[in-house]
Short mmCIF file of C-alpha atoms in Angstrom, two decimals:
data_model
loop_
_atom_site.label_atom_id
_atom_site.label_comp_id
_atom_site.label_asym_id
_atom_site.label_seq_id
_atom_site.Cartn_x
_atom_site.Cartn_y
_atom_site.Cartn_z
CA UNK G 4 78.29 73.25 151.42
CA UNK G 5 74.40 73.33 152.07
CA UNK G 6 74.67 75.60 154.33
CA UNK G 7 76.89 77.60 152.49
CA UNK G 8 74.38 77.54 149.79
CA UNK G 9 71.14 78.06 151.91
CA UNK G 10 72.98 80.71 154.45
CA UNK G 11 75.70 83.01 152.60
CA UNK G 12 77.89 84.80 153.91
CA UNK G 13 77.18 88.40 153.14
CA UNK G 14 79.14 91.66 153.49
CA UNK G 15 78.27 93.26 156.68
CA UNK G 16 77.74 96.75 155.40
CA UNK G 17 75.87 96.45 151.94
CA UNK G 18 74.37 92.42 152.44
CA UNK G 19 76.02 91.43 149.20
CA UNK G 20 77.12 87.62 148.67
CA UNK G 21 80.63 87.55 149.06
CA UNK G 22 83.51 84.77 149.88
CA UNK G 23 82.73 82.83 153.46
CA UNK G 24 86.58 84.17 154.41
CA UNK G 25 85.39 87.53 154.08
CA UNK G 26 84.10 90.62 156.41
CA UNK G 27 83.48 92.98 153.43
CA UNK G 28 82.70 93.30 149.71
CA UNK G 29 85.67 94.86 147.59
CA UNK G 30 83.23 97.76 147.28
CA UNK G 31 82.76 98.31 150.96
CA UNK G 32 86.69 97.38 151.57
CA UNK G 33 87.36 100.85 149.94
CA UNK G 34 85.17 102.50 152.60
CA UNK G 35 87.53 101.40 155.88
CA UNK G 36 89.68 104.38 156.38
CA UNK G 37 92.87 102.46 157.47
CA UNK G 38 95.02 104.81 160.04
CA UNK G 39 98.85 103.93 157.67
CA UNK G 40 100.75 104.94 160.94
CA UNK G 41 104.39 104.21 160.84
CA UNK G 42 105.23 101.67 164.09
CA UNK G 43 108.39 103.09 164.85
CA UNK G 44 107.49 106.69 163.95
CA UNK G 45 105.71 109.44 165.83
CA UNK G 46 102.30 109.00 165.03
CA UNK G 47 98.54 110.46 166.65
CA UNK G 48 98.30 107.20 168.79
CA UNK G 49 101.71 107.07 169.99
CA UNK G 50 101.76 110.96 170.87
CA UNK G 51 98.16 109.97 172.59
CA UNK G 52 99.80 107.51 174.83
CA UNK G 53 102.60 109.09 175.80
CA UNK G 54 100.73 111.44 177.58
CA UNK G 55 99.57 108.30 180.24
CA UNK G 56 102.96 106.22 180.33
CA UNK G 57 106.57 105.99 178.74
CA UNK G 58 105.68 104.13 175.33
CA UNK G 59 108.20 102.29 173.02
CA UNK G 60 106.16 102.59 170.02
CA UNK G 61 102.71 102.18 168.99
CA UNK G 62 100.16 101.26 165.70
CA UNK G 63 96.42 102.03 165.15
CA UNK G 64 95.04 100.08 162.50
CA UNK G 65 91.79 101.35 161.43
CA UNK G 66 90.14 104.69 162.26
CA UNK G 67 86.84 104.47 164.55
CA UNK G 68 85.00 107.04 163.49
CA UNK G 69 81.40 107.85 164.92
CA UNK G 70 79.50 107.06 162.15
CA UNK G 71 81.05 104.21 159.52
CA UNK G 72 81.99 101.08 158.37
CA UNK G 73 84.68 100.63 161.05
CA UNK G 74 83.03 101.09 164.15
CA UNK G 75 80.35 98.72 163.01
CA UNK G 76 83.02 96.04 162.49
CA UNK G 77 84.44 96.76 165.58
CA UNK G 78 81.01 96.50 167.06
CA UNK G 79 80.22 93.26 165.43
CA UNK G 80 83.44 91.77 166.48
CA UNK G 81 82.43 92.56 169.86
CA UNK G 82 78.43 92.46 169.86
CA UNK G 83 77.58 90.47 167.41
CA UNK G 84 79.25 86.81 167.83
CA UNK G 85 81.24 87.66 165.15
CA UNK G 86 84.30 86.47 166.42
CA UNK G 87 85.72 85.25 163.03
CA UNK G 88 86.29 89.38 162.49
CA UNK G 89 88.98 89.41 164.77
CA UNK G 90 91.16 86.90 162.26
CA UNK G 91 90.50 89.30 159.30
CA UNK G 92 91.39 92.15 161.24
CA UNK G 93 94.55 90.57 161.97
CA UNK G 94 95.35 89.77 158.51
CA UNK G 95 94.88 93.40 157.44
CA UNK G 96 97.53 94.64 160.61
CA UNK G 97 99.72 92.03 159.10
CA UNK G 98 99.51 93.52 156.07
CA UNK G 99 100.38 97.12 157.17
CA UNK G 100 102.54 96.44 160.53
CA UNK G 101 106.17 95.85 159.68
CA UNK G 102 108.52 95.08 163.06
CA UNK G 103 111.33 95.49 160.49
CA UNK G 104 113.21 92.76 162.46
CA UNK G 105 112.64 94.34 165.89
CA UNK G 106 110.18 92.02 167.26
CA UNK G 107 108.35 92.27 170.44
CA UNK G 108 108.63 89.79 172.84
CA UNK G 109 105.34 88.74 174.07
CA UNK G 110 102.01 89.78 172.85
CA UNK G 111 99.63 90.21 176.19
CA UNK G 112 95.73 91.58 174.97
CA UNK G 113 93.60 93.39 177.54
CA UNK G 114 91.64 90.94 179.33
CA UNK G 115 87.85 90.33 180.01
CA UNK G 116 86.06 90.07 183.25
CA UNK G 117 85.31 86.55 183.86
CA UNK G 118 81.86 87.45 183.76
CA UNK G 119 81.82 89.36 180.74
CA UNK G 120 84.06 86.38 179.38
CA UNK G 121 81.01 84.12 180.02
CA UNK G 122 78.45 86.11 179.30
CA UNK G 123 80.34 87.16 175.53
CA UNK G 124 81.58 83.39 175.06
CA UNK G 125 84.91 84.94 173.60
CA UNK G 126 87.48 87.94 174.05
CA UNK G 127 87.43 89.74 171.09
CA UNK G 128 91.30 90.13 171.32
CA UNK G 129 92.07 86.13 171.59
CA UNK G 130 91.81 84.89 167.60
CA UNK G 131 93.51 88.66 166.56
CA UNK G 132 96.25 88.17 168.90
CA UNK G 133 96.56 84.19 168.36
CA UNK G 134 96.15 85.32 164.81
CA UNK G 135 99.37 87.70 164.57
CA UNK G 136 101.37 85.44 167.32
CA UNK G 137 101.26 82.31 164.28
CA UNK G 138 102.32 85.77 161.55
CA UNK G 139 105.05 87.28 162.90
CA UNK G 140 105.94 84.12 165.10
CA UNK G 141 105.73 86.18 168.38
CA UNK G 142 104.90 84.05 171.51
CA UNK G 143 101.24 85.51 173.46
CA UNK G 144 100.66 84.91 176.74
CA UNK G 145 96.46 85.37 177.97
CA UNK G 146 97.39 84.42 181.51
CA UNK G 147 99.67 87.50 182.26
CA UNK G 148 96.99 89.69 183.15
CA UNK G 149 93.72 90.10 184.89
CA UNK G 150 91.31 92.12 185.33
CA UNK G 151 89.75 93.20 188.65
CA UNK G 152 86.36 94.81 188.37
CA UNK G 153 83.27 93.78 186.30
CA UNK G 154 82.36 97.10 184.54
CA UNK G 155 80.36 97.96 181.42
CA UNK G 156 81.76 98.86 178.32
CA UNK G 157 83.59 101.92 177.68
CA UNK G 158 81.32 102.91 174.82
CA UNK G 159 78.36 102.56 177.31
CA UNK G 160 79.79 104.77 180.31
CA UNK G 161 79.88 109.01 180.89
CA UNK G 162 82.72 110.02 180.19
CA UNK G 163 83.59 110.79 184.15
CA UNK G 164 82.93 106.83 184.66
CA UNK G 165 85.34 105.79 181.66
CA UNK G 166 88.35 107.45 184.07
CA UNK G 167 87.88 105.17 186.96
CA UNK G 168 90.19 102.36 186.47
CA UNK G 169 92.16 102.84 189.16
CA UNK G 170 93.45 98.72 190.14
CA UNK G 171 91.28 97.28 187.66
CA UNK G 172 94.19 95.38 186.59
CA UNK G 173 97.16 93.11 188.04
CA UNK G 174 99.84 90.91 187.00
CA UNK G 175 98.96 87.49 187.89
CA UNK G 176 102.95 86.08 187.38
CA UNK G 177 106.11 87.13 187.30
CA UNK G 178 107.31 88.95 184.06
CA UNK G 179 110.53 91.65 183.71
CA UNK G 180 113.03 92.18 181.13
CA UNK G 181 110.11 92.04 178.36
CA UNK G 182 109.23 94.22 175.65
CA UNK G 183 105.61 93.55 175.35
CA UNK G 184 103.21 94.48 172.70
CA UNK G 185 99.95 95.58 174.62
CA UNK G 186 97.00 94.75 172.56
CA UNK G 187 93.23 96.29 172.97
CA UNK G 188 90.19 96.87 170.00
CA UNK G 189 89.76 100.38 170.52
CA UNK G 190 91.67 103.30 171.92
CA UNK G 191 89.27 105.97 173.11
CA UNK G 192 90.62 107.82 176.15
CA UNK G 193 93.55 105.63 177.15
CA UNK G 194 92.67 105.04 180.14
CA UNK G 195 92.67 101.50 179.61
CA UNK G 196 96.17 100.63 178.07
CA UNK G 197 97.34 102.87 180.42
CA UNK G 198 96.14 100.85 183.64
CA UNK G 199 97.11 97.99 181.91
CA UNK G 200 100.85 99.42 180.81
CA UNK G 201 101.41 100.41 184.73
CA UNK G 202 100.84 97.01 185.46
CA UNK G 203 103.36 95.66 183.34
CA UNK G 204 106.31 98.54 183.65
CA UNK G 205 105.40 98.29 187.30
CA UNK G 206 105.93 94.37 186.96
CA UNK G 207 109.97 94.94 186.52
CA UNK G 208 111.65 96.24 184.08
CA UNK G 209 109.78 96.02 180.93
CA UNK G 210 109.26 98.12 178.00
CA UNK G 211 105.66 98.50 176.33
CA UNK G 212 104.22 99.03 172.91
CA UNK G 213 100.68 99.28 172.26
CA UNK G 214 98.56 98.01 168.65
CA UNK G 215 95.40 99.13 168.62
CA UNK G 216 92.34 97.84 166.13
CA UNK G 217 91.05 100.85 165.92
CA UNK G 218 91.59 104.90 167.07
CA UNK G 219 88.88 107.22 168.10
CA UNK G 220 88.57 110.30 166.14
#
């Protein structure tokens, strides 16, 4: 309560005092241009990753735009030890993502680098997949897949570098007969969920969907 009273939580885009549950003022909430993709239609980010590997459906919430109030949550989540953003994040996708009784059946996030992992003290995918796993009641499994390589961030690479992911992933058990829900912050190039989807169609006969925080545009 002290601390509460002494340190306030404030919105992350205008500073204003606002409820310690919070990300955002109400004011600032109206700023987040949210993506209102249908999950099960044809939509930009399915139509995106179709183009790397056969796709069941797929769900953006949020648009990243260069300059805005979305990639700097995004970037907080991830930067900023804001970890608590990746809770809210789920609660809006919650709010927006209907499975209309067709339910996935694993959640799987894109994993860190054990070094990265250290170094960041969290994945930024973790509490929004744990998050959505306790919504919809949809098991999650962190443990399915690994990744290879220590890299830098996609943000922070040339575009020729963010195309090199060639076995930066495996499967580290056994998994087939699974429609997984393949979970990542931000789609930019795809190159990503798509080393990552391999892995898992590869795997045995599975079928992947993809939820993404946010879309590049």
């Amino acid at each position: 309560m002290i601390l509460d009273i002494l340190f306030p939580n404030r919105c992350i885009h205008c500073s204003r005092i606002i409820d310690p549950e919070l990300l955002v003022c109400d004011l600032c909430f109206s700023q987040i241009h949210f993506t209102h993709y249908n999950y099960f239609e044809n939509n930009p980010i399915k139509e995106k990753c179709s183009l790397f590997f056969p796709v069941e459906n797929a769900f953006a919430l949020i648009q990243f735009e260069k300059e805005g109030l979305s990639r700097q949550i995004i970037h907080d989540l991830k930067y900023r030890s804001r970890e608590k953003a990746g809770k809210i994040l789920a609660d809006w996708t919650a709010e927006r993502l209907d499975f209309k009784d067709n339910f996935p059946d694993l959640l799987v996030s894109v994993p860190l680098h054990p070094k990265k992992l250290k170094k960041r003290g969290y994945n930024q995918l973790h509490l929004f997949t744990e998050t959505l796993s306790s919504f919809y009641n949809i098991p999650f499994d962190h443990n399915l897949i690994k990744r290879n390589h220590y890299s830098k961030a996609q943000a922070l690479k040339d575009k020729k570098h963010r195309l090199e992911t060639v076995n930066t992933f495996s499967t580290i058990k056994p998994v087939t007969g699974k429609h997984i829900l393949l979970i990542d912050d931000v789609f930019t190039t795809g190159n990503t969920v798509s080393s990552v989807a391999w892995e898992i169609l590869n795997a045995g006969d599975n079928k992947v969907s993809v939820l993404v925080m946010a879309e590049d545009v």
